mmCIF file of C-alpha atoms in Angstrom:
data_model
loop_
_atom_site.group_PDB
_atom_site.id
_atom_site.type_symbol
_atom_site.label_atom_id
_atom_site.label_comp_id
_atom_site.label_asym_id
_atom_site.label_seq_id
_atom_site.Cartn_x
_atom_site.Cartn_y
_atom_site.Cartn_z
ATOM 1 C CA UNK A 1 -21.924 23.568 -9.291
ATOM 2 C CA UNK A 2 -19.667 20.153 -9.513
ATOM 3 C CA UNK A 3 -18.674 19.369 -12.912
ATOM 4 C CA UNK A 4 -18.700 15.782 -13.533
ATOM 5 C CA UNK A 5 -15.565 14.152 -16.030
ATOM 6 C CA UNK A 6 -14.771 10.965 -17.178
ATOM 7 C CA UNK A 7 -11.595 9.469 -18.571
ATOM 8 C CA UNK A 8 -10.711 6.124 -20.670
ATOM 9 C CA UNK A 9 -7.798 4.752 -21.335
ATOM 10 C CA UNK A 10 -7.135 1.743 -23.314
ATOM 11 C CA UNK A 11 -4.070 -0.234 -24.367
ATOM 12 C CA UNK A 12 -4.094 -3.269 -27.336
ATOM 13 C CA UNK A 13 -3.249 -6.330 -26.702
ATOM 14 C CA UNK A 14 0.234 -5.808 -28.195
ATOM 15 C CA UNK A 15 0.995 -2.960 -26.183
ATOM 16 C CA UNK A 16 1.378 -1.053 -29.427
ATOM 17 C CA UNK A 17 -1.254 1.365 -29.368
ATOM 18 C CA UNK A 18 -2.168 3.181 -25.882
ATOM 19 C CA UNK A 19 -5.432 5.903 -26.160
ATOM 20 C CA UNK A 20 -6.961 8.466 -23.438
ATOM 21 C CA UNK A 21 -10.326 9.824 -24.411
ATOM 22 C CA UNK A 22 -12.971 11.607 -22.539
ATOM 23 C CA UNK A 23 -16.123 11.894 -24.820
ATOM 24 C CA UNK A 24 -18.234 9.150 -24.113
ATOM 25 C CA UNK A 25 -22.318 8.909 -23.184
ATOM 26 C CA UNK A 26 -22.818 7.030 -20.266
ATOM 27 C CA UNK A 27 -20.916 4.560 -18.077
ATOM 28 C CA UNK A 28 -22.137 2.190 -15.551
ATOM 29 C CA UNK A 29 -19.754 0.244 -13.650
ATOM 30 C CA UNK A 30 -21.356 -2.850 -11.105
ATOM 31 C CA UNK A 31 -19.293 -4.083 -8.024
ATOM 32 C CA UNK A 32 -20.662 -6.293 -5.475
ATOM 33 C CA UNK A 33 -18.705 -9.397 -3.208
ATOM 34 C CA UNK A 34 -21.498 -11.209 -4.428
ATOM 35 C CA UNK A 35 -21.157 -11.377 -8.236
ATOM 36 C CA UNK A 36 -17.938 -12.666 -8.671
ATOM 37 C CA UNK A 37 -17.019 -10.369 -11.922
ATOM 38 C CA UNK A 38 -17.406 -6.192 -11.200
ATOM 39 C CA UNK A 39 -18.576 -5.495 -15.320
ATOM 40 C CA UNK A 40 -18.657 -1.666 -16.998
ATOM 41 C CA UNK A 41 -20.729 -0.966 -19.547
ATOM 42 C CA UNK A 42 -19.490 2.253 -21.981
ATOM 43 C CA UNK A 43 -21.485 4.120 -24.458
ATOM 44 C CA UNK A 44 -19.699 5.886 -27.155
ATOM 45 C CA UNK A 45 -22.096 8.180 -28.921
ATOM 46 C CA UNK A 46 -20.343 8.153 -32.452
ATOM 47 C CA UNK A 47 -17.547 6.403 -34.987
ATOM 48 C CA UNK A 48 -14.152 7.006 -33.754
ATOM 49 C CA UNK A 49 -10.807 6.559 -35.149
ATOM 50 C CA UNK A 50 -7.269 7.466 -34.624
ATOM 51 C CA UNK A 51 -4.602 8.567 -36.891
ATOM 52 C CA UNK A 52 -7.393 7.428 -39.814
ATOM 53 C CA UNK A 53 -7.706 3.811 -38.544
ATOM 54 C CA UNK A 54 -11.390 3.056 -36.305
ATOM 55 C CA UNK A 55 -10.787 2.633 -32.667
ATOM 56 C CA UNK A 56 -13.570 0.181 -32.386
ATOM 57 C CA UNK A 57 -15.352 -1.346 -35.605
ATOM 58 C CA UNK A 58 -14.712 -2.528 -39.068
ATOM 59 C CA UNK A 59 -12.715 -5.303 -40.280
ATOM 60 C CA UNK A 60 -9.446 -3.959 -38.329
ATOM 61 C CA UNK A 61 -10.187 -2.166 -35.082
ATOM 62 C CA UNK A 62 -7.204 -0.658 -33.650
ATOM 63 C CA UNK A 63 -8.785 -2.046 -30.498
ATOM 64 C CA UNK A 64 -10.392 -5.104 -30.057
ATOM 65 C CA UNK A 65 -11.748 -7.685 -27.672
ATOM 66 C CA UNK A 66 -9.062 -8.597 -24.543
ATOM 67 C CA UNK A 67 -7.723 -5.185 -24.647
ATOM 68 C CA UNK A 68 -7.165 -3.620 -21.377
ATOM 69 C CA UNK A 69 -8.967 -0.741 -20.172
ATOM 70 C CA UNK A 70 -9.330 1.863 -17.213
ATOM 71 C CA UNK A 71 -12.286 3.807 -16.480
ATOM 72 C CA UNK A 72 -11.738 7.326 -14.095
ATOM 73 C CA UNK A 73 -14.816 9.352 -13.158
ATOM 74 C CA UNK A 74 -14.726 12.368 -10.591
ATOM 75 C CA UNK A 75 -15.381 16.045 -10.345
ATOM 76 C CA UNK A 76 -13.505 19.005 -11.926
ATOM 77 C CA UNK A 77 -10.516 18.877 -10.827
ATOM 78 C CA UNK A 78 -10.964 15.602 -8.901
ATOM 79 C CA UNK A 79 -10.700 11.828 -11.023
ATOM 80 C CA UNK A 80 -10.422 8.204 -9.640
ATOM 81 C CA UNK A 81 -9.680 5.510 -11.110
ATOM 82 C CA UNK A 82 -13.106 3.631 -10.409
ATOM 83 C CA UNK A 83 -12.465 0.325 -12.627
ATOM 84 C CA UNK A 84 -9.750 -1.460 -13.995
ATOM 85 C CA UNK A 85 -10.217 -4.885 -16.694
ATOM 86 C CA UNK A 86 -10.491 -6.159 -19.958
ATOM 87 C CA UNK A 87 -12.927 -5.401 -23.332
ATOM 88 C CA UNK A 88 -15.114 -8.343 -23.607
ATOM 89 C CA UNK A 89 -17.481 -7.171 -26.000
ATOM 90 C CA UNK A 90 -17.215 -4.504 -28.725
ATOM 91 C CA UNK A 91 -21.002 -3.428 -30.349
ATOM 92 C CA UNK A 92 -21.376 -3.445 -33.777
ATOM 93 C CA UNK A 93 -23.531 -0.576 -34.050
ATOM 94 C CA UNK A 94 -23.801 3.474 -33.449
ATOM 95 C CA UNK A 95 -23.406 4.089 -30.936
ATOM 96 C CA UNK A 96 -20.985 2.182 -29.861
ATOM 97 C CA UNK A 97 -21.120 -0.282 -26.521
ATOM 98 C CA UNK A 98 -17.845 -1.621 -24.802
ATOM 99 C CA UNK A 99 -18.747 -4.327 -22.490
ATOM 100 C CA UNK A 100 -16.128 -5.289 -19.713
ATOM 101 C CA UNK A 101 -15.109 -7.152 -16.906
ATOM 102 C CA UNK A 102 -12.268 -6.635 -14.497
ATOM 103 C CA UNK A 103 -9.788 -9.300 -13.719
ATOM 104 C CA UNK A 104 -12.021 -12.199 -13.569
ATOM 105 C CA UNK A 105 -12.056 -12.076 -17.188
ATOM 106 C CA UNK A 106 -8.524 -13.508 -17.248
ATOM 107 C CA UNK A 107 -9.784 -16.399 -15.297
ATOM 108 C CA UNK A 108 -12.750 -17.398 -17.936
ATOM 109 C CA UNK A 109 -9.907 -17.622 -21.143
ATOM 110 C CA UNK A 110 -8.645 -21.035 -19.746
ATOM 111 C CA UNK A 111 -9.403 -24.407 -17.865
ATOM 112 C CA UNK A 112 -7.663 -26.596 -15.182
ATOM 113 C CA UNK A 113 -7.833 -29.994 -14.277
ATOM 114 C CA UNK A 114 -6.583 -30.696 -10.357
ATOM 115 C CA UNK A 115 -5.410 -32.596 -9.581
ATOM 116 C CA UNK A 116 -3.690 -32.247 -12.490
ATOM 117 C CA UNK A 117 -3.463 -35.594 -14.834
ATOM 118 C CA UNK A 118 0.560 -35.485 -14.274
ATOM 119 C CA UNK A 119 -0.282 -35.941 -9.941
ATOM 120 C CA UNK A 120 -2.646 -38.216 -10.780
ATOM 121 C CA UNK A 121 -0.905 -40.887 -12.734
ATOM 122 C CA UNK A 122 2.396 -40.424 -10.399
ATOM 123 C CA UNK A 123 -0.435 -41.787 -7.372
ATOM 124 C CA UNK A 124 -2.455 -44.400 -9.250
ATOM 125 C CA UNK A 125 0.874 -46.015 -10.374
ATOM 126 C CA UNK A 126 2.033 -46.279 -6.937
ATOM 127 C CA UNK A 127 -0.619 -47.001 -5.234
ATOM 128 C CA UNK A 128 -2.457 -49.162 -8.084
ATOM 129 C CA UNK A 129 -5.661 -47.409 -7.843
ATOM 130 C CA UNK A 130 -9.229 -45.691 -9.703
ATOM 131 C CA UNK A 131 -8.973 -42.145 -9.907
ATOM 132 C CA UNK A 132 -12.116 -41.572 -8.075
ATOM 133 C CA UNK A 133 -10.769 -43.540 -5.134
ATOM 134 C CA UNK A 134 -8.054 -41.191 -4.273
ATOM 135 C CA UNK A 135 -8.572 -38.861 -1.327
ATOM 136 C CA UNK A 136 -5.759 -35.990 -2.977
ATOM 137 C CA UNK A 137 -6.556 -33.018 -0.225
ATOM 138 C CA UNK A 138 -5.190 -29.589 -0.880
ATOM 139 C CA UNK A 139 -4.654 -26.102 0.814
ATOM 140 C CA UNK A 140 -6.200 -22.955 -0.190
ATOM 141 C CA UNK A 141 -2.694 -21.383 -1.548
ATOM 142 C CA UNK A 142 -1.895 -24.420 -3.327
ATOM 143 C CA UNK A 143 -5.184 -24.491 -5.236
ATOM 144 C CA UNK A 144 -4.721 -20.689 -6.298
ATOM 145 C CA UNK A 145 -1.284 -20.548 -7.152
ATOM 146 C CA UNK A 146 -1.899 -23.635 -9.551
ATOM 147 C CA UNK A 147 -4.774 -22.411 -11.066
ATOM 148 C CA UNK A 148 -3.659 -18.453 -11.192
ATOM 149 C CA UNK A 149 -0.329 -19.094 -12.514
ATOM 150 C CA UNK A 150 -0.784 -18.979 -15.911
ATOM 151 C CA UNK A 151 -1.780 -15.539 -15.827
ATOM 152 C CA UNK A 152 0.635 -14.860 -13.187
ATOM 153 C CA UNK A 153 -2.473 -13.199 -11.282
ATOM 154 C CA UNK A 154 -1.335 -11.924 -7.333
ATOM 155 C CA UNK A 155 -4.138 -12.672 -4.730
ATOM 156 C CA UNK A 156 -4.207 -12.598 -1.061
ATOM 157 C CA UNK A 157 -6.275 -15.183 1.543
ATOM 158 C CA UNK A 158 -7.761 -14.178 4.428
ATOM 159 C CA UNK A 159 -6.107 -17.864 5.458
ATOM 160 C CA UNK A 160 -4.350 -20.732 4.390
ATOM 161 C CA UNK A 161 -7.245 -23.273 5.443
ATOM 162 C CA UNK A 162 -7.133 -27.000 4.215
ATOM 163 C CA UNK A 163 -9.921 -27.587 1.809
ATOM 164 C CA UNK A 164 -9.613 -30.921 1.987
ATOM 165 C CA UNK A 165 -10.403 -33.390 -1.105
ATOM 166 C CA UNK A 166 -10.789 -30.979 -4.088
ATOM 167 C CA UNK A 167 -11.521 -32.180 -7.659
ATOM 168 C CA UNK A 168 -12.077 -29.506 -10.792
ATOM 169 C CA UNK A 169 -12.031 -31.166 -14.259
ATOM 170 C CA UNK A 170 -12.272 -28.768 -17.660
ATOM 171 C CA UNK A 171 -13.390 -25.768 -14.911
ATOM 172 C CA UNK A 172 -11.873 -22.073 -15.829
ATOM 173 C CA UNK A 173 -10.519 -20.990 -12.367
ATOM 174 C CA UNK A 174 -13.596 -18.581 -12.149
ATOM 175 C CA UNK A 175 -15.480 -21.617 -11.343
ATOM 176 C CA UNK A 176 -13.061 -23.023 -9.424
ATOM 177 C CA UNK A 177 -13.538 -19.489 -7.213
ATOM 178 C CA UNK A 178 -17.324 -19.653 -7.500
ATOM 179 C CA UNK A 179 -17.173 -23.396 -6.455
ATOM 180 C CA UNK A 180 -14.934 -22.161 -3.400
ATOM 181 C CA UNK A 181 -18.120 -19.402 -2.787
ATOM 182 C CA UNK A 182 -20.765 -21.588 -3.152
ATOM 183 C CA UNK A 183 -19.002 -24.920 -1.227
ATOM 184 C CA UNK A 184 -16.720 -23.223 1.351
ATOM 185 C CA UNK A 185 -18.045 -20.093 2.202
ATOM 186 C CA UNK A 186 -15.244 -18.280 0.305
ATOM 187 C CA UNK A 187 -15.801 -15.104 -1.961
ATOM 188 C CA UNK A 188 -13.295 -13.586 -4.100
ATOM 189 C CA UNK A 189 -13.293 -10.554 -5.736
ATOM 190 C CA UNK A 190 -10.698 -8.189 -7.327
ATOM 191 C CA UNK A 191 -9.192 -4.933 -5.343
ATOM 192 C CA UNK A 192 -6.667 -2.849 -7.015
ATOM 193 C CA UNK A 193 -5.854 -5.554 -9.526
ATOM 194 C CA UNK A 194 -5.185 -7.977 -6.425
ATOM 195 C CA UNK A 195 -7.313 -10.904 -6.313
ATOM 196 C CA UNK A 196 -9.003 -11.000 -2.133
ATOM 197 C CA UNK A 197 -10.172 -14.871 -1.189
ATOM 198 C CA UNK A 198 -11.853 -15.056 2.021
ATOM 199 C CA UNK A 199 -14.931 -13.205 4.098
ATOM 200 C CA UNK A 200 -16.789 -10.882 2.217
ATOM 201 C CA UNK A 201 -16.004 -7.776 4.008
ATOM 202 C CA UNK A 202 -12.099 -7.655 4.958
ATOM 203 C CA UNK A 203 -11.727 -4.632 7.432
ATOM 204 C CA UNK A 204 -7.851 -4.077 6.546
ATOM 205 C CA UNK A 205 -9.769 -1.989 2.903
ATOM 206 C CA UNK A 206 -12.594 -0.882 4.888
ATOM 207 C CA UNK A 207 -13.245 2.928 5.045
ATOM 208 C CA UNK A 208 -16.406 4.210 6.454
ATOM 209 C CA UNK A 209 -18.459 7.709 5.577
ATOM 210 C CA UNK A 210 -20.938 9.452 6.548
ATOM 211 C CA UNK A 211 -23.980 10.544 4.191
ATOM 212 C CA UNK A 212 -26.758 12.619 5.178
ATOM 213 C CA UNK A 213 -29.744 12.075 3.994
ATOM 214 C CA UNK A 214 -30.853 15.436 3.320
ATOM 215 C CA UNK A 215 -27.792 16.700 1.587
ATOM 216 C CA UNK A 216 -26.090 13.548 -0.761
ATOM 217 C CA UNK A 217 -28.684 11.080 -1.346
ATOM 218 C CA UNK A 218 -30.764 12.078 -4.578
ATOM 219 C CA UNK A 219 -32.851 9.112 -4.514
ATOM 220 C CA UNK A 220 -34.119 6.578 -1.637
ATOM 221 C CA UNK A 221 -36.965 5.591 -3.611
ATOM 222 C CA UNK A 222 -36.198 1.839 -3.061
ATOM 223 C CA UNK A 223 -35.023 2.322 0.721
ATOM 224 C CA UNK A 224 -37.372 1.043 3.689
ATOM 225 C CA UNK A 225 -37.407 0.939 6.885
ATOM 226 C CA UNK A 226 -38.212 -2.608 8.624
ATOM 227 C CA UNK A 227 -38.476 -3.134 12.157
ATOM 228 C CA UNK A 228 -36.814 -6.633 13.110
ATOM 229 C CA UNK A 229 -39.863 -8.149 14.952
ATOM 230 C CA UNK A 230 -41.295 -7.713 11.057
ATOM 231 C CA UNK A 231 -38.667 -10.024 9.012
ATOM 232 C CA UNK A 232 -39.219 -13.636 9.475
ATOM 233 C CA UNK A 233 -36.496 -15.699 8.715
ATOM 234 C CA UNK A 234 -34.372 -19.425 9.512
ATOM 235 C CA UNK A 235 -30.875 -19.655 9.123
ATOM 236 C CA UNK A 236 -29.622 -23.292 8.474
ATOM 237 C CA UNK A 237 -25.690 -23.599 8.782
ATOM 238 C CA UNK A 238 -23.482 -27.042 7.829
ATOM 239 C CA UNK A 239 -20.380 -27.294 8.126
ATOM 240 C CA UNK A 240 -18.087 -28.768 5.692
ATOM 241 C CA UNK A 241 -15.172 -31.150 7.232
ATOM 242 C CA UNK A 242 -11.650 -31.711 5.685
ATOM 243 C CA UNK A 243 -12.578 -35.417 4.255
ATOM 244 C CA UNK A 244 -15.964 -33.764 2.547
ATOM 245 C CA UNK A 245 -17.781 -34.901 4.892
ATOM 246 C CA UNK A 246 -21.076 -32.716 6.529
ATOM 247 C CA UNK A 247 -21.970 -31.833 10.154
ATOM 248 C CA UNK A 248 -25.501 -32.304 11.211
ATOM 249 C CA UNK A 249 -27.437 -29.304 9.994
ATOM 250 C CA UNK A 250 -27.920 -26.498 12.553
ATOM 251 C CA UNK A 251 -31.043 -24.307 12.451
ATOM 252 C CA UNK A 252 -31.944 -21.029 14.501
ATOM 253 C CA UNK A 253 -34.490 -17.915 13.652
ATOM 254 C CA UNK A 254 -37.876 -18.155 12.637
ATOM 255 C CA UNK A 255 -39.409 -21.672 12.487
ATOM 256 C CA UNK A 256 -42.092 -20.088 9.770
ATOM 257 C CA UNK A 257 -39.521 -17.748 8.276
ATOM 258 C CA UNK A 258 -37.950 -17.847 4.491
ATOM 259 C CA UNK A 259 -34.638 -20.408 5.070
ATOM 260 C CA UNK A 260 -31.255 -19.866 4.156
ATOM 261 C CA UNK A 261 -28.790 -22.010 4.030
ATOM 262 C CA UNK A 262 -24.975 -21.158 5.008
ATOM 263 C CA UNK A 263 -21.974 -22.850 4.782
ATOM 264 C CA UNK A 264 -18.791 -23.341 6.968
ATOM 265 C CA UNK A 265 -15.830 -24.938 6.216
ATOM 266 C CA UNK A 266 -14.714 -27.039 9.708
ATOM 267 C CA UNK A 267 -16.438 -25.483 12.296
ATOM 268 C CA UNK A 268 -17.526 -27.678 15.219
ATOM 269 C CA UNK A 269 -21.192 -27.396 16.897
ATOM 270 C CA UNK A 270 -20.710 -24.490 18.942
ATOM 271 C CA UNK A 271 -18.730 -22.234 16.715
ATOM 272 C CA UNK A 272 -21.786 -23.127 13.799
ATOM 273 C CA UNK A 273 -23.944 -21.991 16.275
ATOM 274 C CA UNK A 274 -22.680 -18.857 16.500
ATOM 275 C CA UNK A 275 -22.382 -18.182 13.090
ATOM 276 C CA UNK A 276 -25.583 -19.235 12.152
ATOM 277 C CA UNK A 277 -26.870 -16.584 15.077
ATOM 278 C CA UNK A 278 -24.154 -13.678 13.683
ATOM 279 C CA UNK A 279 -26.049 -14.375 9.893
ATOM 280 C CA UNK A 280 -29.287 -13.401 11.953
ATOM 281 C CA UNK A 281 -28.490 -10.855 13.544
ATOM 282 C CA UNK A 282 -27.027 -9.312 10.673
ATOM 283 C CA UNK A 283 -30.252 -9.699 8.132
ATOM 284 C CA UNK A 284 -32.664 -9.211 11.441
ATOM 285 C CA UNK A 285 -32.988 -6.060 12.359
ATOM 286 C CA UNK A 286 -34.703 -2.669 12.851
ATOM 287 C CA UNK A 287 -32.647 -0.426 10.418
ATOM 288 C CA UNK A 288 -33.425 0.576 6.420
ATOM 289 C CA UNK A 289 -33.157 -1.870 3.871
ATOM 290 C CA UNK A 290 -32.723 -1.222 0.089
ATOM 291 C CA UNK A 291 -31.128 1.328 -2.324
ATOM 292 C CA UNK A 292 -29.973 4.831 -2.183
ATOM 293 C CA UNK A 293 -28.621 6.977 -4.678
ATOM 294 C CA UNK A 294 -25.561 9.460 -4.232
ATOM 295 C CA UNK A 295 -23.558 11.618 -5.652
ATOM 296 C CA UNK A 296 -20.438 10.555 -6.905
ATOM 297 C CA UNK A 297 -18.115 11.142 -4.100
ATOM 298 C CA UNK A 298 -17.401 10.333 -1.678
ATOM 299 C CA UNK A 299 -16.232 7.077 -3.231
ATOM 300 C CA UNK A 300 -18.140 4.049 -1.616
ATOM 301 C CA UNK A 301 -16.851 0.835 -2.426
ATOM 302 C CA UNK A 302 -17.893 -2.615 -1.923
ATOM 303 C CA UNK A 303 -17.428 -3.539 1.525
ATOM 304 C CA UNK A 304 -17.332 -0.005 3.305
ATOM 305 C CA UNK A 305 -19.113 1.271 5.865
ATOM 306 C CA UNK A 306 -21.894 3.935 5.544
ATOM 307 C CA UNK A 307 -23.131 6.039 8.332
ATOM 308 C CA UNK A 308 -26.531 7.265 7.241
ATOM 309 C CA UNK A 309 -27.632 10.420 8.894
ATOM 310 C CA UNK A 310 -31.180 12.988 9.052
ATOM 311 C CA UNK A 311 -32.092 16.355 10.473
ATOM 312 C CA UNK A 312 -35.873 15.029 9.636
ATOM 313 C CA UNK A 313 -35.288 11.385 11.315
ATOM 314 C CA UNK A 314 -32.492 11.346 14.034
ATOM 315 C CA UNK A 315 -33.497 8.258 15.454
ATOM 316 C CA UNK A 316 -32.692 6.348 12.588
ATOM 317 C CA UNK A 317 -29.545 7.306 11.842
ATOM 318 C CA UNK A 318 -27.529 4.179 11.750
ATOM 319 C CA UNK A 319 -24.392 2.490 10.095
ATOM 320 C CA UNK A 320 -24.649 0.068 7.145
ATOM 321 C CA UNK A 321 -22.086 -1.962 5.084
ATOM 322 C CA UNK A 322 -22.558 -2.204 1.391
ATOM 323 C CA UNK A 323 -22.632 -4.963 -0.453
ATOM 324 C CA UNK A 324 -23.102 -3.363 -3.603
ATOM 325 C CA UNK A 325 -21.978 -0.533 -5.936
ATOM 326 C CA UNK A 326 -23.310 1.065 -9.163
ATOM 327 C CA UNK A 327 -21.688 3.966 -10.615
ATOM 328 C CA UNK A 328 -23.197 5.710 -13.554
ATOM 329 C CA UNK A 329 -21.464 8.557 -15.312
ATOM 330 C CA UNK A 330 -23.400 10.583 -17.896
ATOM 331 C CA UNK A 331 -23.985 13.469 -19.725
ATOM 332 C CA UNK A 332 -27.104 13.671 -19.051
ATOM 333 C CA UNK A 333 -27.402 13.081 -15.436
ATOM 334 C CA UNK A 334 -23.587 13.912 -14.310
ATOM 335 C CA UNK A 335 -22.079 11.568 -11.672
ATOM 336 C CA UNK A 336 -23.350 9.412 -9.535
ATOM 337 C CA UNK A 337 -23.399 6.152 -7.537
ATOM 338 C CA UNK A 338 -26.151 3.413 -5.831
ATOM 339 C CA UNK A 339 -25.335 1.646 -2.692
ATOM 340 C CA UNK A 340 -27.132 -1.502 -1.813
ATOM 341 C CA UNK A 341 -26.944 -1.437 1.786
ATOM 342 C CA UNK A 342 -26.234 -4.518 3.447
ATOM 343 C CA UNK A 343 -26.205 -5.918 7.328
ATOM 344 C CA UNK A 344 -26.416 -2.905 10.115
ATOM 345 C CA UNK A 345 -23.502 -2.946 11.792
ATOM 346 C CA UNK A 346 -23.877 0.386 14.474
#
């Protein structure tokens, strides 16, 4: 029988006080490309303290919010670290509820201005102009390294594209990555404390296992099956040009199907095209759609590949990327994890 075990570890602030501990309720850890911020939720069941001071409440916790924390789950002898961030939140109440956020946290503490006010008078008293009026363009690397230095925060790009005429003013440089996600197409999300800005699914982290049905997956309650002809759908792609400017939209699926809207940073016709035709085949087709439930390893993670497998239904074995992970840990229910399958992709 597999013996589920957790293990926390966090450090103050100061870098005074370091504590492991393993007795907690439950844990449930989200991840997803999609969300921006992977969060972890910890429930301790009772007051603790350490060397007679409380770890978590009264008017001087040994550990408060900001603190760093790690979170390992696994099976006897087995542990992983599974999450890796900051306390944002410490409960007032029994029990206890720790709620935190990986890296991104760091990036919510602080705002930017870019250009920054110092660029900005250097042009406008050269060139004797409004603010508004300048066309100040910037690369991808530029942009991050001015708005992650501060926390001296390492990232990688999937490339070094020019964004063009870029304004933030009193943004945190989360929302200078969400604007990225929402404006250029960009997500960015944290991978062993390395922050990844580019394509959603970067195959250079991508691992890929196969689950059968009738052995790992507890629960496929939410899963269905959906055959392509069924899922109506448009896909409507613009692409975003280096002066700001917008291409003509571009539309293929489903004239009478639910629209989506996706957006490319300096594509011409043809390559928009094809992207817009990629997007549907990868949400049209005959393949399961949904949730299933797992045991806790193998450890799926944002981004992998799963190659779902049945004795009972052969033909529809098939191989999915997931787009999202939950991981809940408890002493009730042991260890286990939820994949939200994504686009079928063999």
């Amino acid at each position: 029988m597999l013996q589920a075990q957790c293990e926390i570890n966090i450090t103050n602030d100061s870098g005074s006080k370091d504590i492991t501990f393993n007795f907690v309720h439950s844990i449930e850890i989200e991840s997803s490309y999609e969300n921006l911020t992977d969060t972890c939720k910890i429930t301790i069941p009772r007051k603790l303290t350490f060397e007679g001071a409380d770890l978590f409440v009264g008017d001087d916790p040994i550990f408060k919010r900001g603190d760093k924390i790690e979170v390992s789950i696994g099976y006897v002898p087995n542990i992983t670290k599974v999450f890796s961030g900051y306390i944002k939140t410490v409960g007032s109440n029994v029990p206890t509820i720790l709620e935190c956020e990986d890296g991104m946290y760091l990036l919510k503490q602080y705002t930017v201005n870019y250009p920054s006010k110092k660029a900005l008078d250097k042009v406008i008293s050269t060139l004797k102009v409004h603010p508004a009026t300048i066309p100040l363009k910037v690369k991808l690397d530029e942009l991050l390294d001015f708005c992650l230095t501060p926390k001296e925060i390492e990232y990688e790009v999937v490339d070094n594209i020019d964004l063009g005429s870029f304004r933030v003013i009193n943004a945190s440089p989360a929302m200078v990555l969400d604007k990225l996600k929402s404006e250029y197409g960009l997500y960015s999300y944290f991978r062993d404390g390395i922050l990844h800005v580019g394509f959603a699914n970067d195959a250079s982290v991508t691992s890929e296992a196969e689950l059968k049905m009738e052995e790992v997956v507890i629960n496929s309650d939410t899963l269905e099956w959906s055959r392509a002809e069924d899922v109506r759908i448009k896909c409507v792609a613009i692409s975003i040009f280096p002066d700001n400017t917008k291409s003509d939209p571009i539309e293929f699926g489903d004239a009478d199907g639910n629209q989506i809207t996706i957006r490319k940073y300096n594509m011409d016709a043809k390559s928009l095209e094809f992207a817009a035709k990629e997007w549907i085949s990868e949400n049209k087709y005959t393949g399961y759609k949904g949730d299933i439930e797992t045991f806790g390893e193998p450890i799926i993670k944002h981004g992998d590949r799963v190659k779902l497998t049945s004795v009972k239904l052969p033909e529809r074995d098939g191989t999915f990327l997931v787009k999202k992970v939950k991981r809940i840990y408890s002493v009730d229910s042991g260890n286990h994890q939820v994949l939200t399958l994504g686009a079928k992709v063999g």
